[in-house]
Short mmCIF file of C-alpha atoms in Angstrom, two decimals:
data_model
loop_
_atom_site.label_atom_id
_atom_site.label_comp_id
_atom_site.label_asym_id
_atom_site.label_seq_id
_atom_site.Cartn_x
_atom_site.Cartn_y
_atom_site.Cartn_z
CA MET A 1 92.20 168.57 -17.68
CA PRO A 2 89.00 166.65 -16.74
CA ILE A 3 87.83 163.97 -19.17
CA SER A 4 84.29 164.16 -20.50
CA ASN A 5 82.23 162.19 -23.01
CA ASN A 6 79.85 163.46 -25.67
CA ILE A 7 77.66 160.40 -26.41
CA ALA A 8 75.37 159.53 -23.52
CA ASP A 9 72.30 157.90 -25.08
CA ALA A 10 73.97 155.05 -27.01
CA ALA A 11 76.18 152.20 -25.83
CA LEU A 12 79.40 151.19 -27.57
CA VAL A 13 79.67 147.40 -27.92
CA PHE A 14 82.71 145.43 -29.14
CA GLU A 15 82.48 141.85 -30.40
CA GLY A 16 85.38 139.47 -29.73
CA GLY A 17 87.16 137.57 -32.48
CA GLY A 18 90.85 137.29 -31.65
CA MET A 19 93.07 138.88 -34.25
CA ARG A 20 90.11 139.80 -36.42
CA ALA A 21 89.96 142.77 -34.05
CA ALA A 22 92.70 144.35 -36.17
CA HIS A 23 89.73 145.59 -38.21
CA THR A 24 88.07 146.91 -35.03
CA SER A 25 91.25 148.78 -34.14
CA GLY A 26 90.93 150.72 -37.39
CA VAL A 27 87.41 151.72 -36.38
CA ILE A 28 88.65 152.78 -32.93
CA TRP A 29 91.39 154.86 -34.55
CA SER A 30 88.72 156.87 -36.37
CA LEU A 31 86.29 157.10 -33.44
CA LEU A 32 89.00 158.57 -31.24
CA GLY A 33 90.49 160.67 -33.99
CA HIS A 34 87.13 162.35 -34.61
CA GLY A 35 86.33 162.84 -30.93
CA LEU A 36 83.46 160.35 -30.61
CA HIS A 37 83.49 159.48 -26.92
CA PHE A 38 80.81 157.12 -25.60
CA ASP A 39 79.75 157.16 -21.97
CA PHE A 40 79.40 153.36 -21.90
CA ALA A 41 81.54 150.65 -23.51
CA ALA A 42 81.42 146.86 -23.26
CA GLY A 43 83.61 144.16 -24.74
CA ILE A 44 84.26 140.44 -24.65
CA SER A 45 87.51 138.60 -25.45
CA ALA A 46 89.42 140.67 -28.03
CA GLY A 47 86.62 143.17 -27.55
CA ALA A 48 87.75 143.57 -23.94
CA SER A 49 91.14 144.81 -25.16
CA CYS A 50 89.36 147.10 -27.61
CA THR A 51 87.19 148.46 -24.77
CA VAL A 52 90.04 149.36 -22.47
CA ASN A 53 92.17 150.81 -25.25
CA TYR A 54 89.23 152.94 -26.37
CA LEU A 55 88.49 154.14 -22.83
CA SER A 56 92.15 155.04 -22.30
CA ARG A 57 91.85 157.05 -25.55
CA ASP A 58 94.96 155.43 -26.95
CA ALA A 59 94.53 154.92 -30.70
CA GLU A 60 98.16 153.90 -31.10
CA ARG A 61 97.83 151.11 -28.53
CA ALA A 62 94.55 150.00 -30.10
CA LYS A 63 96.40 149.44 -33.38
CA ALA A 64 99.58 148.02 -31.86
CA SER A 65 97.64 145.46 -29.80
CA PHE A 66 96.30 143.75 -32.93
CA VAL A 67 98.88 144.62 -35.59
CA ASP A 68 102.47 145.50 -34.68
CA PHE A 69 102.56 143.49 -31.44
CA ALA A 70 102.12 140.24 -33.38
CA ALA A 71 105.76 140.58 -34.50
CA ASP A 72 107.00 140.44 -30.90
CA PRO A 73 109.00 137.20 -30.48
CA SER A 74 107.28 136.60 -27.14
CA PHE A 75 103.76 137.10 -28.54
CA GLY A 76 103.11 133.38 -28.79
CA SER A 77 103.79 130.25 -30.81
CA LEU A 78 103.70 126.48 -30.65
CA ALA A 79 106.64 126.72 -28.25
CA SER A 80 104.73 128.91 -25.80
CA PHE A 81 101.72 126.58 -26.13
CA LEU A 82 103.82 123.53 -25.26
CA ARG A 83 105.34 125.49 -22.37
CA GLY A 84 101.85 125.99 -20.92
CA ASP A 85 101.55 129.73 -21.58
CA GLY A 86 99.19 129.31 -24.54
CA TRP A 87 99.38 129.68 -28.30
CA PHE A 88 99.07 133.35 -27.44
CA ASN A 89 101.40 133.97 -24.50
CA ALA A 90 98.72 135.26 -22.15
CA PRO A 91 100.83 136.24 -19.10
CA TYR A 92 103.12 138.27 -21.32
CA ILE A 93 100.49 139.83 -23.61
CA TYR A 94 97.96 140.97 -21.06
CA GLU A 95 99.84 141.53 -17.83
CA GLN A 96 103.58 141.99 -18.26
CA THR A 97 103.54 144.27 -21.29
CA ALA A 98 100.92 146.69 -19.93
CA GLY A 99 103.31 148.08 -17.31
CA PRO A 100 105.42 151.23 -17.67
CA ASP A 101 108.51 150.87 -19.88
CA GLN A 102 107.17 147.57 -21.26
CA ALA A 103 106.40 146.60 -24.85
CA LEU A 104 102.78 147.81 -24.79
CA PRO A 105 102.33 150.24 -21.87
CA PHE A 106 98.76 151.05 -20.87
CA ASP A 107 97.64 154.55 -19.84
CA PHE A 108 95.81 153.52 -16.69
CA ASP A 109 95.52 157.09 -15.41
CA THR A 110 93.42 158.14 -18.41
CA PHE A 111 91.41 154.92 -18.27
CA ALA A 112 90.62 155.48 -14.58
CA ALA A 113 89.78 159.16 -15.10
CA ASN A 114 87.32 158.43 -17.92
CA PRO A 115 83.83 158.65 -16.36
CA ALA A 116 82.34 156.16 -18.83
CA ARG A 117 80.76 153.02 -17.42
CA ARG A 118 82.45 149.83 -18.59
CA ARG A 119 81.81 146.11 -18.80
CA ILE A 120 84.16 143.20 -19.56
CA GLY A 121 82.61 139.76 -19.99
CA ALA A 122 84.04 136.41 -18.87
CA PHE A 123 82.88 132.84 -18.26
CA GLU A 124 83.37 131.12 -14.93
CA ALA A 125 84.55 127.65 -15.86
CA ASP A 126 83.97 126.08 -12.47
CA THR A 127 80.37 127.28 -12.08
CA GLY A 128 79.19 127.70 -15.67
CA ARG A 129 78.27 131.31 -14.99
CA GLY A 130 78.76 134.14 -17.45
CA LEU A 131 79.40 137.52 -15.86
CA TYR A 132 80.44 141.09 -16.52
CA TRP A 133 83.03 142.95 -14.50
CA THR A 134 82.39 146.65 -13.95
CA GLU A 135 84.51 149.69 -13.18
CA ASP A 136 84.44 148.64 -9.51
CA ASP A 137 86.48 145.55 -10.42
CA MET A 138 89.11 147.49 -12.40
CA THR A 139 90.56 149.90 -9.86
CA THR A 140 94.22 148.96 -10.39
CA LEU A 141 96.24 148.11 -13.48
CA PRO A 142 96.92 144.50 -12.35
CA ALA A 143 93.23 143.91 -11.56
CA LEU A 144 92.19 145.34 -14.92
CA MET A 145 94.65 143.41 -17.04
CA ARG A 146 94.00 140.15 -15.21
CA ARG A 147 90.34 140.51 -16.17
CA VAL A 148 91.11 141.44 -19.77
CA ARG A 149 93.25 138.30 -19.90
CA ALA A 150 90.45 136.19 -18.40
CA SER A 151 87.90 137.56 -20.87
CA SER A 152 90.28 136.77 -23.74
CA THR A 153 91.25 133.23 -22.70
CA MET A 154 90.40 131.27 -25.84
CA PRO A 155 89.64 127.68 -24.81
CA ILE A 156 92.32 125.12 -25.68
CA LEU A 157 94.58 127.75 -27.25
CA MET A 158 95.18 129.51 -23.90
CA PRO A 159 95.32 128.30 -20.29
CA PRO A 160 92.43 129.29 -17.99
CA THR A 161 92.87 132.33 -15.76
CA GLU A 162 92.45 132.25 -11.98
CA ILE A 163 90.86 135.18 -10.13
CA GLY A 164 89.55 135.15 -6.58
CA GLY A 165 89.35 131.37 -6.30
CA HIS A 166 87.49 130.92 -9.61
CA THR A 167 88.69 129.72 -13.01
CA TYR A 168 87.81 131.81 -16.06
CA VAL A 169 87.78 131.34 -19.82
CA ASP A 170 86.66 133.41 -22.80
CA GLY A 171 83.61 135.56 -22.20
CA ALA A 172 82.23 134.49 -25.58
CA LEU A 173 80.88 131.37 -23.86
CA GLY A 174 78.37 133.47 -21.92
CA ALA A 175 74.73 134.19 -22.70
CA SER A 176 75.40 136.61 -25.57
CA GLY A 177 77.69 134.27 -27.51
CA GLY A 178 80.44 136.88 -27.72
CA ILE A 179 78.67 140.18 -28.47
CA PRO A 180 77.89 141.95 -25.17
CA LEU A 181 74.58 143.47 -26.23
CA ASP A 182 73.02 142.11 -23.04
CA ALA A 183 75.48 144.08 -20.89
CA ALA A 184 74.41 147.33 -22.55
CA GLN A 185 70.73 146.43 -22.23
CA GLU A 186 71.12 145.59 -18.55
CA ALA A 187 72.76 149.00 -18.09
CA GLY A 188 69.55 150.61 -19.39
CA TYR A 189 70.50 151.43 -23.00
CA GLU A 190 68.07 151.22 -25.91
CA ARG A 191 70.42 152.44 -28.67
CA PHE A 192 73.58 150.59 -29.61
CA PHE A 193 76.69 151.21 -31.70
CA VAL A 194 78.10 147.74 -32.28
CA VAL A 195 81.48 146.97 -33.85
CA LEU A 196 81.54 143.42 -35.19
CA THR A 197 84.32 141.20 -36.51
CA GLN A 198 82.41 139.04 -38.99
CA PRO A 199 80.65 140.19 -42.18
CA ARG A 200 76.93 140.86 -42.31
CA ASP A 201 76.06 137.51 -43.91
CA TYR A 202 78.08 135.41 -41.45
CA VAL A 203 76.29 132.55 -39.65
CA LYS A 204 78.05 130.51 -36.98
CA ARG A 205 77.78 126.75 -37.50
CA PRO A 206 77.70 123.99 -34.87
CA ASN A 207 81.04 122.49 -33.83
CA ARG A 208 82.10 119.59 -35.99
CA ALA A 209 83.80 117.74 -33.13
CA PRO A 210 81.86 118.34 -29.89
CA TRP A 211 83.50 115.26 -28.40
CA LEU A 212 86.88 117.05 -28.47
CA HIS A 213 85.63 119.78 -26.15
CA LYS A 214 84.08 117.22 -23.81
CA ALA A 215 87.39 115.33 -23.66
CA TRP A 216 89.56 118.42 -23.27
CA PHE A 217 87.41 119.99 -20.55
CA ARG A 218 86.64 116.94 -18.44
CA ARG A 219 87.37 119.04 -15.31
CA PHE A 220 85.05 121.81 -16.51
CA PRO A 221 82.04 120.23 -18.24
CA ALA A 222 80.24 123.59 -18.26
CA VAL A 223 82.92 124.91 -20.63
CA ALA A 224 82.41 122.02 -23.04
CA ASP A 225 78.66 122.48 -22.97
CA ALA A 226 78.96 126.23 -23.53
CA LEU A 227 81.40 125.75 -26.41
CA ASN A 228 79.14 123.23 -28.11
CA SER A 229 76.04 125.41 -27.81
CA ARG A 230 77.63 128.79 -28.38
CA TRP A 231 76.60 128.93 -32.05
CA ARG A 232 72.93 129.17 -31.06
CA ARG A 233 73.47 132.07 -28.65
CA TYR A 234 75.77 133.91 -31.04
CA ASN A 235 73.33 133.66 -33.95
CA ALA A 236 70.44 134.71 -31.71
CA THR A 237 72.32 137.86 -30.64
CA ARG A 238 73.14 138.69 -34.26
CA ALA A 239 69.48 138.26 -35.21
CA GLU A 240 68.45 140.59 -32.37
CA LEU A 241 70.98 143.16 -33.54
CA LEU A 242 69.64 143.06 -37.10
CA ASP A 243 66.13 143.65 -35.75
CA LEU A 244 67.39 146.61 -33.72
CA GLU A 245 69.10 148.00 -36.81
CA ALA A 246 65.89 147.66 -38.83
CA ASP A 247 64.06 149.61 -36.10
CA GLY A 248 66.66 152.39 -36.19
CA LYS A 249 67.98 151.52 -32.73
CA ALA A 250 71.43 150.29 -33.72
CA ILE A 251 74.36 151.09 -35.93
CA LEU A 252 76.08 147.84 -36.87
CA VAL A 253 79.66 148.13 -38.11
CA PHE A 254 80.31 144.98 -40.12
CA PRO A 255 83.58 144.26 -41.96
CA GLU A 256 82.84 144.19 -45.66
CA GLN A 257 85.02 141.10 -45.88
CA MET A 258 87.13 139.20 -43.37
CA SER A 259 90.17 137.20 -44.39
CA LEU A 260 91.74 137.22 -40.92
CA THR A 261 91.23 134.38 -38.45
CA ASN A 262 91.22 134.60 -34.67
CA HIS A 263 94.85 133.43 -34.63
CA THR A 264 96.37 135.30 -37.62
CA THR A 265 99.82 136.66 -36.77
CA ASP A 266 100.98 137.83 -40.20
CA VAL A 267 101.63 141.53 -39.67
CA PRO A 268 101.00 142.69 -43.28
CA ALA A 269 97.63 140.89 -43.22
CA LEU A 270 96.76 142.45 -39.87
CA GLN A 271 97.82 145.88 -41.16
CA ALA A 272 95.52 145.41 -44.14
CA GLY A 273 92.68 144.55 -41.77
CA PHE A 274 93.37 147.70 -39.76
CA GLU A 275 93.39 149.85 -42.88
CA ALA A 276 90.10 148.32 -44.03
CA GLY A 277 88.49 149.15 -40.69
CA ARG A 278 89.77 152.70 -40.76
CA ALA A 279 88.66 153.25 -44.37
CA LEU A 280 85.17 151.94 -43.59
CA ALA A 281 84.92 154.24 -40.56
CA GLU A 282 86.06 157.32 -42.46
CA ARG A 283 83.52 156.59 -45.19
CA ASP A 284 80.59 156.03 -42.82
CA LEU A 285 81.46 158.70 -40.26
CA PRO A 286 78.91 161.27 -41.51
CA ARG A 287 76.10 158.74 -41.18
CA TRP A 288 77.30 157.74 -37.70
CA ARG A 289 77.49 161.37 -36.58
CA ASP A 290 73.96 162.00 -37.77
CA TRP A 291 72.62 158.95 -35.90
CA LEU A 292 74.58 159.80 -32.76
CA GLY A 293 73.67 163.48 -32.88
CA VAL A 294 77.26 164.74 -32.59
#
């Protein structure tokens, strides 16, 4: 049966945030469960995983990625960090487990058949360039998951990802600060449905130890500079979103509270975050439908 989408005039945008995306997965569960299918989706870092899970229409995987999977003994730990695979075991999480008969299989056929445009953001460590990959860069499962991994490569906690002769780290270091509003705007959208991972009153503060980033990323000074200035770009994007909301051009889905961190692995806490996201979505769904016209 052909796949079609029913929301063409608004872009779906997912903020990153590591394991705080357990809350986002609850929102995705409701969006998919109620048949809200956007024709454009963009994500950065954890938001990249949310994007591809949403486009593959797999609510179960959306939840498992940020809740149940944290109990997997190979998910990550200090041991995997010392081994060079990262505090989150990136090769295992993003590439190995997505295959058939693996721990977290990905429905690539549905993803590929979905006509929605898609963007995944990353930061090129060797050039200092932020970029977005499109559907043309995601034509095979290995190519897709390598890019989701690159977008999600949290500096220091995870080793950089190599693609096509370039070195990549977390897309949150790009121009938007971690919320890919700019990708949706560049695609021509003027209305935005944005799922965030920090509460409405959150303000990102400057790094307390900028010297640490400069020391750690001596080979990639652009990464250190981007890390140390990210707070400005992130806060600027949030301010733009609030202006769009005030003008009726955006729905902003904020967690009412956020006790999770980007590296939380406690499954009951992640489950609670998921349930909070789902409850919020179920409560606000009538308002969202009215704004979306579906």
